[in-house]
XYZ file of C-alpha atoms in Angstrom:
583
model
C -0.101 -0.025 -0.023
C 1.150 3.508 -0.701
C -0.264 6.775 0.533
C 0.980 10.531 0.188
C 3.862 9.842 2.447
C 2.153 10.671 5.858
C 1.071 8.276 8.567
C -2.586 7.978 8.726
C -4.447 5.795 11.408
C -7.867 4.322 11.686
C -9.281 2.405 14.746
C -12.796 0.756 14.733
C -14.098 -0.833 17.955
C -16.161 -3.688 17.771
C -18.090 -5.929 20.309
C -15.160 -8.392 20.327
C -11.973 -6.998 18.874
C -10.629 -3.339 18.222
C -9.011 -3.057 14.824
C -6.288 -0.696 13.985
C -4.864 0.007 10.303
C -1.776 2.264 10.020
C -0.924 3.591 6.535
C 2.900 4.903 6.794
C 4.291 5.983 3.478
C 3.966 2.793 1.319
C 3.727 0.426 4.492
C 0.615 -0.860 5.822
C 0.238 -2.441 9.300
C -2.707 -3.963 11.188
C -3.550 -5.093 14.686
C -6.230 -6.755 16.576
C -6.738 -6.321 20.256
C -9.662 -7.475 22.429
C -12.435 -4.736 23.229
C -12.294 -3.637 26.780
C -15.232 -2.263 28.926
C -13.737 1.064 28.586
C -13.491 1.716 24.970
C -10.958 4.215 24.902
C -8.311 1.825 26.408
C -8.968 -0.506 23.559
C -8.355 2.251 21.048
C -5.274 3.315 22.540
C -4.117 -0.183 23.118
C -4.773 -1.023 19.126
C -2.759 2.222 18.234
C 0.031 1.101 20.404
C -0.056 -2.598 18.831
C -0.160 -1.140 15.276
C 3.154 0.954 16.145
C 1.366 4.402 15.653
C 4.020 7.147 15.565
C 4.241 10.555 13.577
C 0.463 10.193 12.829
C -0.814 12.987 11.038
C -4.594 11.958 10.808
C -6.408 9.602 13.289
C -9.932 8.506 12.204
C -12.368 6.549 14.814
C -15.497 4.369 14.380
C -17.023 3.693 17.931
C -20.098 1.649 19.387
C -20.359 3.690 22.583
C -23.436 5.633 21.519
C -25.270 2.425 20.004
C -24.513 0.568 23.242
C -25.611 3.167 25.415
C -29.021 3.333 23.653
C -29.509 -0.328 23.443
C -28.363 -1.060 26.837
C -30.227 2.095 28.387
C -27.232 3.672 29.916
C -27.895 7.306 28.950
C -28.525 10.147 30.986
C -31.668 11.256 32.877
C -33.240 13.147 30.421
C -36.509 15.320 30.435
C -38.530 16.333 27.539
C -40.101 19.775 26.942
C -42.967 19.957 24.181
C -45.844 22.206 23.532
C -48.700 21.947 26.393
C -51.006 19.288 25.238
C -48.131 17.570 23.292
C -45.841 16.899 26.261
C -46.439 13.139 25.968
C -45.702 12.792 22.373
C -42.928 10.041 22.911
C -45.401 7.934 24.588
C -48.127 8.496 22.027
C -45.864 7.965 19.086
C -47.279 6.644 15.868
C -50.384 4.470 15.537
C -48.321 1.753 13.877
C -48.208 -1.599 15.890
C -44.646 -2.583 17.282
C -45.581 -5.874 15.600
C -47.697 -6.110 12.745
C -49.448 -9.645 13.724
C -48.871 -9.341 17.449
C -51.720 -7.297 18.805
C -50.064 -6.999 22.213
C -46.303 -6.818 21.429
C -45.049 -3.674 23.413
C -43.102 -0.668 21.908
C -39.688 -0.083 23.557
C -40.152 1.941 26.683
C -39.648 5.880 25.763
C -36.196 7.201 27.157
C -38.224 9.635 29.116
C -40.565 8.735 31.759
C -44.097 10.366 31.789
C -43.074 12.427 34.686
C -40.470 14.212 32.996
C -42.266 15.138 30.113
C -43.173 18.996 30.470
C -45.280 21.257 28.532
C -44.873 24.751 27.530
C -47.374 27.328 26.385
C -47.351 29.251 23.144
C -47.723 27.939 19.472
C -45.776 28.524 16.418
C -47.965 27.854 13.337
C -46.840 27.215 9.689
C -46.872 30.921 9.075
C -45.666 32.240 12.145
C -46.532 32.800 15.820
C -50.207 32.021 16.937
C -49.557 32.521 20.666
C -46.889 34.005 22.782
C -44.479 31.676 24.475
C -45.563 30.732 28.078
C -43.588 30.097 31.101
C -40.925 27.603 30.821
C -41.382 24.733 33.431
C -38.900 23.986 36.051
C -36.925 20.961 35.656
C -36.763 18.094 38.039
C -33.546 18.403 40.227
C -31.815 15.192 39.174
C -32.186 15.874 35.334
C -28.914 15.810 33.290
C -30.201 16.165 29.837
C -33.074 18.042 28.157
C -34.673 17.705 24.546
C -36.776 20.394 23.352
C -39.376 19.602 20.465
C -41.966 22.497 19.733
C -44.459 22.591 16.877
C -43.324 23.773 13.605
C -39.891 24.791 14.971
C -38.345 23.358 11.731
C -39.814 26.360 9.983
C -39.614 28.679 12.889
C -37.285 27.937 15.758
C -37.766 31.361 17.630
C -39.691 29.582 20.647
C -37.434 26.868 20.652
C -34.392 28.985 20.795
C -35.881 30.971 23.877
C -36.529 27.937 25.892
C -32.943 26.502 25.134
C -31.605 29.872 26.227
C -33.619 29.986 29.583
C -32.914 26.298 30.292
C -29.032 26.808 29.521
C -29.039 29.825 31.694
C -30.927 28.316 34.559
C -29.088 24.742 34.565
C -25.598 25.412 33.129
C -24.676 21.854 33.943
C -27.414 20.292 32.186
C -27.143 19.364 28.349
C -29.741 21.067 26.362
C -30.680 20.127 22.963
C -33.481 21.572 20.670
C -34.907 19.955 17.797
C -34.091 22.677 15.028
C -30.445 22.225 16.061
C -30.275 18.374 15.371
C -33.208 17.519 13.079
C -35.026 20.439 11.701
C -37.601 18.595 9.575
C -41.361 18.022 9.871
C -43.042 14.835 11.440
C -43.211 15.737 14.976
C -42.660 11.913 16.599
C -39.694 11.403 14.520
C -38.197 14.713 15.257
C -38.960 14.329 19.054
C -37.617 10.751 19.120
C -34.244 12.020 17.275
C -33.907 15.003 19.670
C -34.661 12.843 22.821
C -32.106 10.070 21.613
C -29.523 12.935 20.972
C -29.897 14.369 24.586
C -30.014 11.209 26.246
C -26.607 10.129 24.633
C -24.683 13.298 24.983
C -23.440 13.205 28.416
C -22.199 9.482 28.016
C -20.685 9.961 24.581
C -19.133 13.263 25.612
C -17.106 11.712 28.454
C -16.012 9.018 26.348
C -14.750 11.344 23.433
C -13.151 13.629 25.677
C -11.402 10.841 27.423
C -10.321 9.401 24.233
C -9.101 12.751 22.984
C -7.128 13.102 26.219
C -5.533 10.040 26.003
C -4.712 10.583 22.540
C -2.793 13.638 23.277
C -0.964 11.947 26.089
C 0.057 9.124 23.387
C 1.309 11.558 20.943
C -1.775 11.297 18.577
C -3.731 14.136 16.952
C -7.361 14.361 18.130
C -9.256 11.733 16.497
C -11.949 12.419 13.823
C -14.973 10.230 14.509
C -17.025 8.308 11.833
C -20.322 9.584 11.284
C -23.562 7.670 10.468
C -23.768 9.358 7.131
C -20.200 7.503 6.060
C -18.013 10.749 6.598
C -15.910 11.624 9.521
C -16.429 15.043 12.043
C -14.534 16.306 14.942
C -14.868 15.192 18.574
C -16.803 18.257 19.250
C -19.327 17.752 16.852
C -19.801 14.230 17.632
C -19.928 15.050 21.315
C -22.313 17.852 20.899
C -24.906 15.626 18.740
C -23.861 11.839 19.295
C -27.100 10.682 17.424
C -25.016 11.313 14.562
C -22.696 8.513 15.398
C -25.160 5.604 16.048
C -23.884 3.576 13.099
C -20.331 4.739 13.640
C -18.498 1.620 13.234
C -20.155 -0.319 10.314
C -20.283 3.033 8.294
C -16.513 2.689 8.087
C -16.625 -0.848 6.383
C -18.972 0.503 3.838
C -16.576 3.226 2.868
C -13.886 0.751 2.638
C -16.077 -1.654 0.477
C -16.892 1.029 -1.750
C -13.284 2.197 -2.291
C -12.059 -1.379 -3.297
C -15.022 -1.996 -5.410
C -14.235 1.039 -7.385
C -10.373 0.379 -7.580
C -11.303 -3.112 -8.860
C -13.540 -1.855 -11.641
C -16.705 -2.525 -10.413
C -19.115 0.314 -10.667
C -22.191 -1.225 -8.517
C -21.357 -3.599 -5.621
C -22.977 -4.839 -2.227
C -21.001 -4.592 0.896
C -21.305 -7.793 2.945
C -19.906 -7.579 6.383
C -20.164 -10.687 8.555
C -18.571 -10.387 12.062
C -18.896 -12.362 15.085
C -22.451 -11.498 16.287
C -24.163 -9.906 13.440
C -23.891 -9.240 9.675
C -24.109 -5.710 8.069
C -25.075 -5.202 4.236
C -25.260 -2.068 2.307
C -25.831 -1.381 -1.429
C -23.100 0.618 -3.192
C -24.503 2.217 -6.487
C -21.473 3.553 -8.124
C -19.197 2.170 -5.563
C -20.462 4.562 -2.853
C -22.856 3.859 -0.015
C -26.643 4.230 -0.334
C -27.897 6.777 2.333
C -31.497 7.083 3.757
C -32.784 10.167 5.807
C -33.973 7.899 8.541
C -33.643 4.385 10.350
C -34.287 2.906 13.419
C -31.903 1.987 16.274
C -32.981 0.217 19.368
C -36.984 0.686 18.059
C -36.530 4.510 18.031
C -36.663 6.417 14.657
C -33.598 8.415 14.320
C -34.220 11.230 11.499
C -30.690 11.746 10.402
C -28.744 10.834 7.410
C -27.422 7.274 7.644
C -25.719 4.923 5.286
C -28.473 2.508 4.217
C -27.412 -0.731 6.171
C -29.618 -3.535 7.013
C -28.529 -5.691 10.026
C -29.298 -9.360 10.932
C -28.385 -11.271 14.088
C -26.270 -13.642 12.298
C -22.327 -14.015 12.754
C -19.546 -16.386 13.228
C -20.394 -16.657 17.041
C -24.167 -17.192 16.291
C -25.371 -19.992 18.591
C -26.651 -23.245 16.787
C -29.302 -25.366 18.502
C -32.784 -27.361 17.668
C -35.961 -25.717 18.916
C -38.843 -27.693 20.238
C -39.824 -28.836 16.968
C -36.492 -30.264 16.100
C -35.666 -27.553 13.700
C -32.254 -25.960 13.465
C -32.034 -22.457 14.601
C -29.206 -19.995 14.319
C -28.866 -16.923 16.323
C -29.508 -14.163 17.060
C -27.999 -15.143 20.393
C -23.907 -15.122 20.272
C -21.266 -16.740 22.086
C -19.518 -13.588 22.100
C -15.757 -13.429 23.095
C -16.107 -15.045 26.070
C -16.750 -18.080 26.129
C -16.747 -17.786 22.346
C -17.259 -20.851 20.107
C -16.847 -24.291 21.215
C -13.537 -24.694 19.334
C -11.709 -21.922 21.481
C -11.665 -24.406 24.042
C -13.307 -22.326 26.619
C -16.596 -24.370 27.066
C -18.708 -22.350 24.594
C -21.686 -23.747 22.799
C -22.025 -24.767 19.144
C -21.706 -21.614 16.823
C -21.294 -21.142 12.997
C -17.682 -20.935 13.484
C -17.781 -24.548 14.692
C -19.571 -25.745 11.689
C -17.167 -24.265 9.327
C -14.319 -25.829 11.235
C -15.983 -29.223 10.965
C -16.796 -28.593 7.162
C -13.050 -28.044 6.395
C -13.462 -24.341 5.879
C -10.968 -23.032 8.689
C -7.437 -23.642 9.435
C -6.395 -25.598 12.561
C -5.020 -22.143 13.797
C -6.457 -18.646 13.464
C -4.295 -15.475 13.247
C -3.117 -14.475 16.338
C -2.135 -18.046 17.502
C -5.625 -19.394 18.613
C -5.362 -23.151 17.903
C -8.881 -24.568 17.304
C -10.205 -27.508 19.132
C -11.992 -29.548 16.412
C -13.014 -32.178 18.968
C -14.899 -29.768 21.292
C -16.730 -28.629 18.327
C -17.776 -32.071 17.096
C -18.938 -32.723 20.534
C -21.101 -29.410 20.419
C -22.563 -30.536 17.034
C -23.720 -33.826 18.301
C -26.949 -34.630 16.488
C -26.859 -31.529 14.468
C -25.418 -31.538 10.890
C -23.105 -28.826 10.242
C -23.849 -28.532 6.742
C -27.445 -27.856 7.704
C -26.391 -25.088 10.151
C -24.558 -23.234 7.412
C -27.602 -23.256 5.164
C -29.697 -22.049 7.859
C -27.594 -18.836 8.685
C -26.929 -18.470 4.836
C -30.786 -18.307 4.470
C -30.928 -15.593 7.011
C -28.032 -13.434 5.294
C -29.839 -14.019 1.993
C -32.879 -12.357 3.237
C -30.968 -9.290 4.153
C -29.263 -8.990 0.790
C -32.282 -9.316 -1.036
C -33.785 -6.515 1.307
C -31.148 -4.060 0.031
C -31.299 -5.314 -3.634
C -34.290 -7.090 -4.746
C -36.813 -5.181 -2.518
C -35.542 -1.848 -3.573
C -35.914 -2.549 -7.241
C -32.354 -3.564 -8.102
C -31.133 -6.740 -9.829
C -28.334 -8.259 -7.615
C -26.819 -10.032 -10.659
C -25.544 -6.499 -11.866
C -23.619 -6.043 -8.536
C -20.331 -7.516 -7.221
C -20.380 -8.808 -3.548
C -17.783 -7.587 -1.480
C -17.125 -9.681 1.374
C -15.247 -8.677 4.638
C -15.399 -9.048 8.427
C -13.805 -12.208 10.119
C -16.511 -14.438 8.753
C -17.707 -12.974 5.561
C -15.299 -14.554 3.015
C -16.361 -18.056 4.226
C -19.989 -17.404 3.073
C -19.908 -14.924 0.339
C -19.452 -17.491 -2.698
C -22.559 -19.459 -1.598
C -24.627 -16.430 -1.007
C -23.367 -15.092 -4.559
C -24.767 -18.264 -6.219
C -27.858 -18.254 -4.614
C -28.408 -14.383 -5.753
C -26.710 -14.840 -9.330
C -23.867 -12.692 -8.516
C -21.031 -13.451 -10.731
C -18.078 -11.805 -8.805
C -16.864 -11.900 -5.416
C -14.376 -9.327 -3.915
C -12.348 -10.344 -0.902
C -9.977 -7.434 0.409
C -6.381 -8.588 1.704
C -7.396 -6.577 4.814
C -11.076 -8.290 4.993
C -10.669 -8.817 8.770
C -10.143 -4.939 9.487
C -11.864 -3.285 6.333
C -13.712 -1.004 8.721
C -10.510 0.345 10.110
C -9.346 0.726 6.542
C -12.486 2.502 5.491
C -11.783 5.118 8.274
C -8.325 5.901 6.828
C -9.878 6.800 3.515
C -13.169 8.506 4.707
C -14.035 11.922 3.836
C -14.800 14.667 6.173
C -18.663 15.362 6.037
C -21.133 17.836 7.547
C -24.694 17.099 6.354
C -27.558 19.694 6.622
C -31.311 19.788 5.805
C -33.688 22.590 4.987
C -37.290 22.070 5.483
C -39.605 23.552 2.900
C -43.192 21.885 2.326
C -43.770 24.323 -0.425
C -45.024 23.976 -3.879
C -41.844 23.165 -6.063
C -42.190 26.142 -8.481
C -42.385 28.699 -5.496
C -38.876 27.785 -4.332
C -37.196 26.274 -7.845
C -34.826 29.343 -8.212
C -33.893 29.220 -4.567
C -32.449 25.440 -4.771
C -28.723 24.551 -4.402
C -27.083 23.127 -7.741
C -26.004 19.955 -5.850
C -27.832 17.925 -3.269
C -30.915 16.051 -2.843
C -34.434 17.025 -2.842
C -37.227 15.192 -1.017
C -40.300 15.555 -3.209
C -43.932 14.175 -3.440
C -47.335 15.189 -5.242
C -49.457 17.453 -3.058
C -51.476 15.544 -0.728
C -49.296 12.296 -0.343
C -47.894 11.397 2.887
C -44.579 10.300 1.976
C -41.815 11.542 -0.539
C -39.037 10.360 -2.801
C -35.513 11.608 -2.729
C -34.027 12.796 -6.144
C -30.681 14.488 -7.057
C -30.703 18.102 -7.709
C -28.730 19.820 -10.707
C -31.361 19.211 -13.384
C -35.181 19.167 -13.708
C -36.040 18.199 -10.228
C -39.878 17.878 -11.128
C -39.170 15.531 -13.985
C -36.584 13.579 -11.930
C -39.361 12.924 -9.432
C -41.934 11.938 -12.138
C -39.373 9.300 -13.423
C -38.634 8.062 -9.670
C -42.456 7.949 -9.047
C -43.128 5.803 -11.983
C -40.167 3.348 -11.410
C -41.081 3.044 -7.720
C -44.933 2.994 -8.136
C -45.360 2.188 -11.927
C -47.360 5.455 -12.745
C -46.625 9.203 -12.853
C -49.045 12.322 -12.889
C -47.378 14.991 -14.669
C -50.308 17.365 -14.437
C -50.264 17.202 -10.550
C -48.599 19.764 -8.460
C -45.140 18.692 -6.938
C -44.238 19.580 -3.470
C -40.866 20.195 -2.220
C -40.609 18.952 1.219
C -36.808 19.202 2.013
C -33.363 19.857 0.352
C -30.437 17.808 1.811
C -26.986 18.955 1.201
C -23.414 17.970 2.483
C -20.149 19.895 2.656
C -17.524 17.204 2.004
C -13.939 17.267 1.944
C -12.285 14.225 0.219
C -10.259 11.695 2.274
C -6.613 11.080 1.919
C -5.591 10.108 -1.606
C -4.298 6.187 -0.869
C -3.489 3.408 -3.199
C -2.950 -0.008 -2.541
C -0.236 -2.536 -3.755
C -0.722 -6.442 -3.435
C 1.952 -8.036 -0.761
C 0.557 -11.516 -0.912
C -0.692 -12.819 -4.270
C -3.153 -15.832 -4.522
C -4.491 -17.941 -7.566
C -7.127 -19.894 -6.640
C -9.308 -22.524 -8.091
C -12.031 -24.025 -5.838
C -12.598 -25.986 -3.743
C -9.794 -24.144 -1.677
C -9.099 -22.681 1.577
C -7.294 -19.174 1.458
C -5.793 -17.512 4.679
C -5.982 -13.920 4.630
C -4.869 -11.097 7.109
C -7.494 -11.480 9.970
C -9.924 -13.575 7.884
C -10.335 -16.919 6.032
C -11.926 -17.329 2.700
C -13.682 -20.446 1.578
C -13.600 -20.899 -2.314
C -16.183 -23.752 -3.443
C -16.188 -25.681 -6.467
C -16.826 -23.502 -9.492
C -15.150 -20.701 -8.393
C -11.644 -19.405 -9.193
C -9.864 -16.285 -9.207
C -6.798 -14.162 -8.530
C -5.298 -11.353 -6.520
C -5.455 -7.884 -8.298
C -2.676 -5.097 -7.852
C -4.541 -3.526 -4.967
C -4.395 -7.108 -2.910
C -8.027 -7.716 -3.378
C -9.082 -11.338 -4.353
C -11.262 -11.337 -7.336
C -13.496 -14.417 -7.448
C -15.806 -15.490 -10.441
C -17.820 -18.431 -11.305
């Protein structure tokens, strides 16, 4: 690998391991260390393990915000809304938590009813309808406050005043107003995003400040933090609005997969990241991640730009068992790092990793010197066919791949499959066969590709402006680049089209492609415009150090991962070190 002659460090924290990639001139070094309870310790340990010195750029992917939200370890948060709307987080939408389970509960809101407060006053779509009332006092033990008032996306004057007063009265409380983080219409989604942002801020801020201080002591520059949108931002930006980093870690892998696909000459690809606990897939049209304006995390809608990942609970450590009816089940429970798969010799149960070992698709010793215990794996799989377990987990991952391709109108046969993560290259060819995909790309650094993506990531700042106006009224004020959310007047949902040409005609075409018809005589409404200020990442190139020419069935040992090439597949390493497999 070659770079511009400067040392660039990327460190990605996973649930089991923390990965580091260092580009130092034309030399690349990688390292893996176990993830500690305090993530900042793992990050600095990985930097030491990779020999980081003279680093000029340090990018970091973290799961601290995601874990805090999923495990409910955030701050004691209050919510301030309009009088009559203070219980918005509890009323939600009318949709069920599960379509066919009438009594399935929604996730418990992050703010209990006794900390949901109302303030008088009202902003309407065309300005103030009622003056702002008295701002309520906060409970004494509150650590963060989320403010979401009606029509603040169009006129934030009342929200600004409430935020100002609360910050004056409670200087030690973190205050977030909805127009600062998600200035878009749809009250519940805006309130949910703002609340998650406030709830996570004290936890994420402590972590990021501790990491920045540790980096300074270690002689490293202040880290850039991977955002959910697939670019990096500063520590201050991430600490102020941690809802923007809820998909931080997986986003790095998507960036790395897109980079390698483009360099291998494949314009369109699908990123397939199979780790120890879960699998993330993402469509990469033109070699770059598709993005969405909203996704759910922990059951809560987060209205922020995010790489369009789909995640399923299937990984190398997923536990294999028979259910009461005798059918084989795989996951979503995982053996984790401790005790790990049965073949680790620590008393773990049967996992996908054990099945691959028994089928001859793993070496006797993994990178890092871990010797696998085949007898323990065989004992754990007593009465279960390992090949059947692999079929079950592959079926789960096939569903995920179809979600991001077939279900969104894309033919997977037009895409290459980029396989990475510790377990991805073991399953990629079988999945590609099922989908009719003709090419599988396996990076040389498949086990640490998320960290490599951090090294090459752009600096990015996303912004959104809400309109909800007829398109002809604002057509002349639109930027030349970005995306527009458009809909026919009266519709409930919008389609996103690129700016720079005839936006109305682009919307008609998109609507016809999605729904089978277009009504060019109907008024088109502009809902929002999304833009991004992006600074390209470092210009890096790759040189293969180890070359492989393979013809299946064959086992290929890579840096931090193992690739299984079944019969009928063959390929060789390209100049970047990527193994390009075809049928």
